mmCIF file of C-alpha atoms in Angstrom:
data_model
loop_
_atom_site.group_PDB
_atom_site.id
_atom_site.type_symbol
_atom_site.label_atom_id
_atom_site.label_comp_id
_atom_site.label_asym_id
_atom_site.label_seq_id
_atom_site.Cartn_x
_atom_site.Cartn_y
_atom_site.Cartn_z
ATOM 1 C CA MET A 1 15.037 -21.246 5.488
ATOM 2 C CA VAL A 2 14.268 -17.765 4.154
ATOM 3 C CA ARG A 3 13.674 -15.387 7.043
ATOM 4 C CA ILE A 4 11.206 -12.497 6.924
ATOM 5 C CA ARG A 5 12.688 -9.305 8.373
ATOM 6 C CA VAL A 6 10.009 -7.203 10.085
ATOM 7 C CA LEU A 7 10.294 -3.730 11.627
ATOM 8 C CA VAL A 8 7.592 -2.753 14.156
ATOM 9 C CA VAL A 9 7.100 1.034 14.399
ATOM 10 C CA ASP A 10 5.019 2.123 17.381
ATOM 11 C CA ASP A 11 5.574 4.789 20.033
ATOM 12 C CA HIS A 12 3.839 2.654 22.681
ATOM 13 C CA ARG A 13 6.855 0.759 23.929
ATOM 14 C CA ILE A 14 5.034 -2.061 25.737
ATOM 15 C CA PHE A 15 2.887 -2.822 22.695
ATOM 16 C CA ALA A 16 5.848 -2.664 20.303
ATOM 17 C CA GLU A 17 8.039 -4.932 22.441
ATOM 18 C CA SER A 18 5.201 -7.403 23.067
ATOM 19 C CA LEU A 19 4.353 -7.624 19.396
ATOM 20 C CA ALA A 20 8.011 -7.966 18.427
ATOM 21 C CA ALA A 21 8.476 -10.784 20.932
ATOM 22 C CA ALA A 22 5.383 -12.621 19.689
ATOM 23 C CA LEU A 23 6.466 -12.369 16.063
ATOM 24 C CA ALA A 24 10.046 -13.373 16.868
ATOM 25 C CA ALA A 25 8.756 -16.674 18.238
ATOM 26 C CA GLU A 26 8.068 -17.698 14.635
ATOM 27 C CA PRO A 27 11.036 -19.651 13.210
ATOM 28 C CA ASP A 28 11.069 -17.711 9.925
ATOM 29 C CA VAL A 29 10.584 -14.187 11.317
ATOM 30 C CA GLU A 30 13.274 -11.765 12.489
ATOM 31 C CA VAL A 31 11.987 -8.625 14.233
ATOM 32 C CA SER A 32 13.263 -5.185 15.247
ATOM 33 C CA ALA A 33 11.348 -2.256 16.739
ATOM 34 C CA ALA A 34 11.453 1.542 16.419
ATOM 35 C CA GLY A 35 9.590 4.103 18.499
ATOM 36 C CA SER A 36 9.189 6.928 15.976
ATOM 37 C CA GLY A 37 9.136 7.723 12.270
ATOM 38 C CA PRO A 38 12.676 9.148 12.192
ATOM 39 C CA ALA A 39 13.984 6.158 14.181
ATOM 40 C CA ALA A 40 12.315 3.812 11.694
ATOM 41 C CA LEU A 41 13.927 5.594 8.747
ATOM 42 C CA ARG A 42 17.327 5.349 10.418
ATOM 43 C CA CYS A 43 16.785 1.613 10.947
ATOM 44 C CA LEU A 44 15.862 1.194 7.295
ATOM 45 C CA GLU A 45 18.889 3.149 6.088
ATOM 46 C CA ARG A 46 21.263 1.274 8.368
ATOM 47 C CA ALA A 47 19.852 -2.102 7.344
ATOM 48 C CA ALA A 48 20.106 -1.205 3.667
ATOM 49 C CA SER A 49 23.724 -0.106 4.039
ATOM 50 C CA GLU A 50 24.516 -3.442 5.714
ATOM 51 C CA GLY A 51 22.757 -5.459 3.016
ATOM 52 C CA ARG A 52 20.077 -6.641 5.468
ATOM 53 C CA ARG A 53 16.975 -4.872 4.161
ATOM 54 C CA PHE A 54 13.645 -5.175 5.956
ATOM 55 C CA ASP A 55 10.862 -6.961 4.126
ATOM 56 C CA VAL A 56 7.816 -5.673 6.015
ATOM 57 C CA LEU A 57 7.082 -2.575 8.112
ATOM 58 C CA LEU A 58 4.280 -2.706 10.693
ATOM 59 C CA VAL A 59 3.335 0.924 11.352
ATOM 60 C CA ASP A 60 1.046 2.357 14.034
ATOM 61 C CA ALA A 61 -1.621 4.462 12.285
ATOM 62 C CA ASP A 62 -1.538 6.924 15.207
ATOM 63 C CA LEU A 63 2.245 7.129 15.408
ATOM 64 C CA GLY A 64 3.200 10.382 17.101
ATOM 65 C CA GLY A 65 -0.412 11.379 17.655
ATOM 66 C CA HIS A 66 -0.538 13.726 14.653
ATOM 67 C CA VAL A 67 -3.418 13.930 12.215
ATOM 68 C CA PRO A 68 -2.406 12.776 8.710
ATOM 69 C CA GLY A 69 -2.443 15.524 6.120
ATOM 70 C CA THR A 70 -1.400 18.364 8.450
ATOM 71 C CA ARG A 71 2.046 18.543 6.914
ATOM 72 C CA PRO A 72 3.749 17.285 3.755
ATOM 73 C CA ALA A 73 5.352 13.868 3.941
ATOM 74 C CA VAL A 74 9.053 14.572 3.468
ATOM 75 C CA PRO A 75 12.023 12.409 4.459
ATOM 76 C CA VAL A 76 13.927 13.203 7.645
ATOM 77 C CA ARG A 77 17.322 14.550 6.670
ATOM 78 C CA ASP A 78 18.964 15.494 9.946
ATOM 79 C CA GLY A 79 17.698 13.006 12.513
ATOM 80 C CA ASN A 80 15.306 15.598 13.917
ATOM 81 C CA GLU A 81 12.382 13.964 15.711
ATOM 82 C CA ASP A 82 10.121 16.613 14.195
ATOM 83 C CA GLY A 83 10.347 15.024 10.753
ATOM 84 C CA LEU A 84 8.094 12.168 9.677
ATOM 85 C CA VAL A 85 5.953 11.350 12.674
ATOM 86 C CA ASP A 86 2.429 10.276 11.825
ATOM 87 C CA GLY A 87 1.880 6.780 10.511
ATOM 88 C CA ILE A 88 0.344 7.676 7.153
ATOM 89 C CA SER A 89 3.113 10.147 6.318
ATOM 90 C CA LEU A 90 5.691 7.529 7.286
ATOM 91 C CA VAL A 91 4.128 5.149 4.760
ATOM 92 C CA ALA A 92 4.630 7.707 1.990
ATOM 93 C CA GLY A 93 8.198 8.453 3.059
ATOM 94 C CA VAL A 94 9.182 4.793 3.219
ATOM 95 C CA ARG A 95 7.596 3.965 -0.129
ATOM 96 C CA SER A 96 9.521 6.844 -1.672
ATOM 97 C CA GLY A 97 12.908 5.902 -0.218
ATOM 98 C CA HIS A 98 12.514 2.118 0.134
ATOM 99 C CA PRO A 99 10.046 0.953 -2.530
ATOM 100 C CA GLY A 100 10.821 -2.730 -1.936
ATOM 101 C CA VAL A 101 9.502 -2.681 1.634
ATOM 102 C CA ARG A 102 5.900 -3.809 2.134
ATOM 103 C CA ILE A 103 3.951 -1.798 4.712
ATOM 104 C CA VAL A 104 1.043 -2.846 6.919
ATOM 105 C CA VAL A 105 -0.732 -0.226 9.040
ATOM 106 C CA LEU A 106 -1.898 -1.258 12.519
ATOM 107 C CA ALA A 107 -4.966 0.651 13.718
ATOM 108 C CA GLU A 108 -6.931 0.968 16.939
ATOM 109 C CA LYS A 109 -10.202 1.246 15.001
ATOM 110 C CA ASP A 110 -11.567 0.881 11.489
ATOM 111 C CA ASP A 111 -11.543 4.177 9.593
ATOM 112 C CA PRO A 112 -12.291 4.054 5.839
ATOM 113 C CA ARG A 113 -10.871 7.520 5.172
ATOM 114 C CA ARG A 114 -7.560 6.874 6.874
ATOM 115 C CA ALA A 115 -7.327 3.359 5.446
ATOM 116 C CA ALA A 116 -7.793 4.854 1.974
ATOM 117 C CA LEU A 117 -5.089 7.428 2.749
ATOM 118 C CA ALA A 118 -2.763 4.628 3.834
ATOM 119 C CA LEU A 119 -3.377 2.601 0.671
ATOM 120 C CA GLY A 120 -2.970 5.721 -1.445
ATOM 121 C CA ALA A 121 0.353 6.416 0.259
ATOM 122 C CA GLY A 122 1.573 2.925 -0.599
ATOM 123 C CA ALA A 123 0.523 0.620 2.236
ATOM 124 C CA SER A 124 -0.353 -2.976 1.378
ATOM 125 C CA GLY A 125 -2.632 -3.605 4.327
ATOM 126 C CA TRP A 126 -4.701 -2.190 7.199
ATOM 127 C CA VAL A 127 -5.093 -4.454 10.234
ATOM 128 C CA ALA A 128 -6.732 -3.975 13.624
ATOM 129 C CA LYS A 129 -4.304 -3.928 16.535
ATOM 130 C CA ASP A 130 -6.447 -6.430 18.406
ATOM 131 C CA CYS A 131 -6.383 -9.026 15.625
ATOM 132 C CA SER A 132 -4.957 -12.466 16.350
ATOM 133 C CA LEU A 133 -1.283 -13.226 15.859
ATOM 134 C CA SER A 134 -2.163 -15.830 13.240
ATOM 135 C CA ARG A 135 -4.165 -13.211 11.314
ATOM 136 C CA LEU A 136 -1.254 -10.748 11.425
ATOM 137 C CA LEU A 137 1.219 -13.404 10.265
ATOM 138 C CA SER A 138 -1.129 -14.278 7.411
ATOM 139 C CA VAL A 139 -1.208 -10.623 6.354
ATOM 140 C CA ILE A 140 2.591 -10.302 6.598
ATOM 141 C CA ARG A 141 3.104 -13.319 4.375
ATOM 142 C CA GLY A 142 0.318 -12.170 2.053
ATOM 143 C CA VAL A 143 1.743 -8.707 1.361
ATOM 144 C CA LEU A 144 5.054 -10.337 0.443
ATOM 145 C CA ARG A 145 3.086 -12.089 -2.308
ATOM 146 C CA ASP A 146 1.897 -8.638 -3.446
ATOM 147 C CA GLU A 147 -1.545 -9.084 -1.893
ATOM 148 C CA THR A 148 -3.511 -6.174 -0.411
ATOM 149 C CA HIS A 149 -5.289 -6.865 2.888
ATOM 150 C CA LEU A 150 -8.268 -4.974 4.318
ATOM 151 C CA PRO A 151 -10.909 -5.982 6.884
ATOM 152 C CA PRO A 152 -14.074 -6.946 4.941
ATOM 153 C CA ALA A 153 -16.107 -4.371 6.867
ATOM 154 C CA LEU A 154 -13.875 -1.590 5.481
ATOM 155 C CA LEU A 155 -13.919 -2.575 1.832
ATOM 156 C CA THR A 156 -16.984 -0.627 0.683
ATOM 157 C CA GLY A 157 -15.978 2.522 2.580
ATOM 158 C CA VAL A 158 -12.396 2.403 1.315
ATOM 159 C CA LEU A 159 -13.505 1.944 -2.298
ATOM 160 C CA ARG A 160 -15.816 4.943 -1.918
ATOM 161 C CA GLU A 161 -12.978 7.039 -0.487
ATOM 162 C CA LEU A 162 -10.532 5.988 -3.226
ATOM 163 C CA THR A 163 -13.074 6.829 -5.928
ATOM 164 C CA ALA A 164 -13.622 10.279 -4.440
ATOM 165 C CA ALA A 165 -9.867 10.788 -4.062
ATOM 166 C CA ARG A 166 -9.342 9.886 -7.739
ATOM 167 C CA LYS A 167 -11.898 12.514 -8.764
ATOM 168 C CA HIS A 168 -10.223 15.139 -6.565
ATOM 169 C CA ARG A 169 -6.821 14.149 -7.952
ATOM 170 C CA THR A 170 -8.014 14.660 -11.535
ATOM 171 C CA GLU A 171 -9.315 18.113 -10.656
ATOM 172 C CA SER A 172 -6.092 18.923 -8.782
ATOM 173 C CA GLU A 173 -3.938 17.789 -11.711
ATOM 174 C CA LEU A 174 -5.790 20.147 -14.053
ATOM 175 C CA LEU A 175 -5.178 23.063 -11.682
ATOM 176 C CA VAL A 176 -1.460 22.242 -11.348
ATOM 177 C CA GLU A 177 -1.161 22.046 -15.139
ATOM 178 C CA SER A 178 -2.260 25.684 -15.285
ATOM 179 C CA LEU A 179 0.932 26.754 -13.500
ATOM 180 C CA THR A 180 4.004 27.994 -15.341
ATOM 181 C CA PRO A 181 7.220 25.935 -15.036
ATOM 182 C CA ARG A 182 8.591 28.448 -12.508
ATOM 183 C CA GLU A 183 5.378 28.379 -10.486
ATOM 184 C CA ARG A 184 5.479 24.565 -10.418
ATOM 185 C CA GLU A 185 9.038 24.722 -9.136
ATOM 186 C CA VAL A 186 7.974 27.145 -6.407
ATOM 187 C CA LEU A 187 5.100 24.794 -5.541
ATOM 188 C CA ARG A 188 7.520 21.849 -5.194
ATOM 189 C CA CYS A 189 9.590 23.974 -2.790
ATOM 190 C CA MET A 190 6.425 24.686 -0.812
ATOM 191 C CA VAL A 191 5.679 20.946 -0.694
ATOM 192 C CA ALA A 192 9.209 20.436 0.662
ATOM 193 C CA GLY A 193 8.352 22.796 3.527
ATOM 194 C CA LEU A 194 10.512 25.757 2.451
ATOM 195 C CA GLY A 195 9.535 29.275 3.435
ATOM 196 C CA ARG A 196 9.732 32.304 1.171
ATOM 197 C CA LYS A 197 13.312 33.214 2.091
ATOM 198 C CA ALA A 198 14.536 29.640 1.610
ATOM 199 C CA VAL A 199 12.763 29.398 -1.754
ATOM 200 C CA ALA A 200 14.363 32.675 -2.828
ATOM 201 C CA GLU A 201 17.844 31.428 -1.911
ATOM 202 C CA ARG A 202 17.303 28.092 -3.630
ATOM 203 C CA LEU A 203 15.944 29.532 -6.884
ATOM 204 C CA TYR A 204 18.225 32.616 -6.922
ATOM 205 C CA LEU A 205 15.245 34.952 -6.834
ATOM 206 C CA SER A 206 14.406 37.957 -4.699
ATOM 207 C CA PRO A 207 11.979 37.399 -1.805
ATOM 208 C CA HIS A 208 9.606 39.862 -3.494
ATOM 209 C CA THR A 209 9.602 37.797 -6.704
ATOM 210 C CA VAL A 210 9.028 34.592 -4.745
ATOM 211 C CA ARG A 211 6.143 36.240 -2.891
ATOM 212 C CA THR A 212 4.569 37.107 -6.247
ATOM 213 C CA HIS A 213 5.044 33.560 -7.524
ATOM 214 C CA MET A 214 3.502 32.129 -4.347
ATOM 215 C CA GLN A 215 0.512 34.469 -4.638
ATOM 216 C CA ASN A 216 0.064 33.418 -8.269
ATOM 217 C CA VAL A 217 0.243 29.737 -7.256
ATOM 218 C CA LEU A 218 -2.437 30.193 -4.595
ATOM 219 C CA GLY A 219 -4.634 32.138 -7.000
ATOM 220 C CA LYS A 220 -4.393 29.612 -9.842
ATOM 221 C CA LEU A 221 -4.997 26.693 -7.480
ATOM 222 C CA GLY A 222 -7.994 28.475 -5.949
ATOM 223 C CA VAL A 223 -6.742 28.188 -2.362
ATOM 224 C CA HIS A 224 -5.994 30.725 0.359
ATOM 225 C CA SER A 225 -3.068 29.230 2.269
ATOM 226 C CA THR A 226 0.231 27.444 1.736
ATOM 227 C CA LEU A 227 -1.075 24.422 3.645
ATOM 228 C CA ALA A 228 -4.054 24.122 1.289
ATOM 229 C CA ALA A 229 -1.765 24.496 -1.739
ATOM 230 C CA VAL A 230 0.500 21.730 -0.437
ATOM 231 C CA ALA A 231 -2.463 19.433 0.197
ATOM 232 C CA LEU A 232 -3.761 20.010 -3.333
ATOM 233 C CA ALA A 233 -0.281 19.470 -4.791
ATOM 234 C CA ARG A 234 0.053 16.157 -2.976
ATOM 235 C CA ARG A 235 -3.333 15.045 -4.350
ATOM 236 C CA ALA A 236 -2.092 15.900 -7.826
ATOM 237 C CA GLY A 237 1.033 13.815 -7.307
ATOM 238 C CA VAL A 238 3.436 16.751 -6.992
ATOM 239 C CA GLY A 239 6.473 15.717 -4.948
ATOM 240 C CA PRO A 240 8.812 17.910 -2.907
ATOM 241 C CA ALA A 241 11.826 19.613 -4.430
ATOM 242 C CA ASP A 242 15.064 17.656 -4.068
ATOM 243 C CA LEU A 243 16.741 19.577 -1.260
ATOM 244 C CA ASP A 244 19.985 17.591 -1.592
ATOM 245 C CA GLY A 245 20.650 18.656 -5.150
ATOM 246 C CA PRO A 246 20.901 22.008 -6.912
ATOM 247 C CA SER A 247 17.878 23.770 -8.323
ATOM 248 C CA THR A 248 16.901 22.557 -11.780
ATOM 249 C CA GLY A 249 15.490 25.924 -12.771
ATOM 250 C CA ASP A 250 17.107 27.928 -15.550
ATOM 251 C CA VAL A 251 15.589 31.302 -14.754
ATOM 252 C CA VAL A 252 17.915 33.409 -12.617
ATOM 253 C CA GLU A 253 17.317 36.897 -11.290
ATOM 254 C CA ARG A 254 20.259 39.229 -10.922
ATOM 255 C CA GLY A 255 19.995 42.806 -9.732
ATOM 256 C CA GLY A 256 16.215 42.764 -10.017
ATOM 257 C CA GLN A 257 16.328 41.616 -13.656
ATOM 258 C CA LEU A 258 15.555 38.153 -14.946
ATOM 259 C CA ALA A 259 18.563 36.684 -16.762
#
């Protein structure tokens, strides 16, 4: 019998353990639980290294209590609990690092905007926390068949949100295309959460030059803050710079002169 490996991610311990126990009663389901985004990523990495990958992630939409969109979704690199915390950001991080895992978001209430964000980040389903166990099992098995599951009452609202998001993404992509290659690289560093000094060290530029690039990025994108620039970049599909590898830029500044 093929077993379905499920990871429940919820910072409410009683709920997570109760749900895990209920699911584990099914003969073809194997369940683990994690209490935070970073803990979930560690579970996924450990399982992958052992050749026992998870099939489905059940993620609390309100994981960590943070509002989605307040920070870029970047993978946790040092085990710090301040990394991926909110449920929607965790979806994006998992889809980036573990594309084979199907993700279902568990929510306290129906919210078309957040459901659309979840689907846009890569989730395959949005399910109410108070749904029946049989309904949840049906969704779990459905997403493994590449189905997408939404409550019928949310469908119209989610479609409206996705249509609006597509329009905003097109506009955002045009703005990002106006940037120079160096400015796009600076923007990717901003999406990765790097400050001006860190960007300067990474790109071998002076802090003054980086400040100028950042100002140019904000001006061309028509925004007034780094947070707004990052949000627009994410809408346009701009990912974070790869902090594990060297810079890919070929413009180097030495002694105040560009080489």
